[in-house]
Amino acid sequence: TEYLDLYGGHAVISVGHSHPHYVNRIQEQLHNIAFYSNAVENPLQQQLADEIGLQSCLHEYQLFLCSSGAEA
């Protein structure tokens, strides 16, 4: 049996099933942080925010990272 998966919905990446590159990257990430919430400090999220601030060339800025438009 062969399946053609064309679904690319929420929390899905359309690269096939168990693609070795993405499996390895996900495993690497699990060693750093497996779950995040905006309710607790997240060093990876802070690094991203700092880099966005540097790239923006703004001295004062506010940033709120969220996972959906509903949160914004």
mmCIF file of C-alpha atoms in Angstrom:
data_model
loop_
_atom_site.group_PDB
_atom_site.id
_atom_site.type_symbol
_atom_site.label_atom_id
_atom_site.label_comp_id
_atom_site.label_asym_id
_atom_site.label_seq_id
_atom_site.Cartn_x
_atom_site.Cartn_y
_atom_site.Cartn_z
ATOM 1 C CA THR A 1 0.000 0.000 0.000
ATOM 2 C CA GLU A 2 1.271 3.465 -0.855
ATOM 3 C CA TYR A 3 -0.032 6.681 0.694
ATOM 4 C CA LEU A 4 0.226 10.159 -0.748
ATOM 5 C CA ASP A 5 0.183 12.544 2.196
ATOM 6 C CA LEU A 6 -0.691 16.074 1.091
ATOM 7 C CA TYR A 7 -1.705 17.379 4.502
ATOM 8 C CA GLY A 8 0.378 20.296 5.727
ATOM 9 C CA GLY A 9 -1.655 21.545 8.655
ATOM 10 C CA HIS A 10 -0.914 22.791 12.153
ATOM 11 C CA ALA A 11 2.402 21.602 13.641
ATOM 12 C CA VAL A 12 3.254 19.614 10.512
ATOM 13 C CA ILE A 13 6.210 19.934 8.166
ATOM 14 C CA SER A 14 5.668 18.690 4.642
ATOM 15 C CA VAL A 15 8.953 16.854 4.108
ATOM 16 C CA GLY A 16 7.754 13.275 4.240
ATOM 17 C CA HIS A 17 7.602 10.814 7.071
ATOM 18 C CA SER A 18 10.687 10.330 9.271
ATOM 19 C CA HIS A 19 13.022 12.293 7.006
ATOM 20 C CA PRO A 20 16.489 11.610 8.537
ATOM 21 C CA HIS A 21 17.603 15.258 8.520
ATOM 22 C CA TYR A 22 14.551 16.440 10.450
ATOM 23 C CA VAL A 23 14.545 13.459 12.810
ATOM 24 C CA ASN A 24 18.165 14.267 13.744
ATOM 25 C CA ARG A 25 17.447 17.979 14.197
ATOM 26 C CA ILE A 26 14.449 17.251 16.430
ATOM 27 C CA GLN A 27 16.511 14.824 18.523
ATOM 28 C CA GLU A 28 19.230 17.465 18.912
ATOM 29 C CA GLN A 29 16.657 20.027 20.006
ATOM 30 C CA LEU A 30 15.194 17.671 22.613
ATOM 31 C CA HIS A 31 18.583 17.691 24.353
ATOM 32 C CA ASN A 32 18.358 21.491 24.665
ATOM 33 C CA ILE A 33 14.719 22.065 25.522
ATOM 34 C CA ALA A 34 11.746 19.825 24.882
ATOM 35 C CA PHE A 35 8.908 22.161 25.860
ATOM 36 C CA TYR A 36 8.499 25.885 26.143
ATOM 37 C CA SER A 37 5.941 28.279 27.464
ATOM 38 C CA ASN A 38 5.906 32.053 27.509
ATOM 39 C CA ALA A 39 5.155 31.749 31.235
ATOM 40 C CA VAL A 40 8.776 30.771 31.996
ATOM 41 C CA GLU A 41 12.110 32.147 30.839
ATOM 42 C CA ASN A 42 13.487 30.305 27.844
ATOM 43 C CA PRO A 43 17.161 30.929 26.965
ATOM 44 C CA LEU A 44 16.701 29.984 23.300
ATOM 45 C CA GLN A 45 13.761 32.369 22.993
ATOM 46 C CA GLN A 46 15.832 35.105 24.649
ATOM 47 C CA GLN A 47 18.708 34.533 22.204
ATOM 48 C CA LEU A 48 16.297 34.895 19.295
ATOM 49 C CA ALA A 49 14.795 38.075 20.762
ATOM 50 C CA ASP A 50 18.266 39.558 21.287
ATOM 51 C CA GLU A 51 19.289 38.761 17.705
ATOM 52 C CA ILE A 52 16.084 40.270 16.297
ATOM 53 C CA GLY A 53 16.776 43.392 18.361
ATOM 54 C CA LEU A 54 20.327 43.660 17.005
ATOM 55 C CA GLN A 55 19.161 43.175 13.428
ATOM 56 C CA SER A 56 16.425 45.807 13.816
ATOM 57 C CA CYS A 57 18.988 48.513 14.744
ATOM 58 C CA LEU A 58 16.447 49.916 17.216
ATOM 59 C CA HIS A 59 17.679 50.974 20.650
ATOM 60 C CA GLU A 60 14.324 50.455 22.301
ATOM 61 C CA TYR A 61 11.878 47.832 21.148
ATOM 62 C CA GLN A 62 9.374 45.375 22.549
ATOM 63 C CA LEU A 63 8.923 41.872 21.241
ATOM 64 C CA PHE A 64 6.337 39.214 21.993
ATOM 65 C CA LEU A 65 6.948 35.793 20.472
ATOM 66 C CA CYS A 66 3.858 33.657 20.045
ATOM 67 C CA SER A 67 2.850 30.505 18.239
ATOM 68 C CA SER A 68 -0.396 31.693 16.690
ATOM 69 C CA GLY A 69 -2.222 34.771 15.526
ATOM 70 C CA ALA A 70 -4.789 34.275 18.275
ATOM 71 C CA GLU A 71 -2.114 34.944 20.897
ATOM 72 C CA ALA A 72 -1.011 38.140 19.185
#
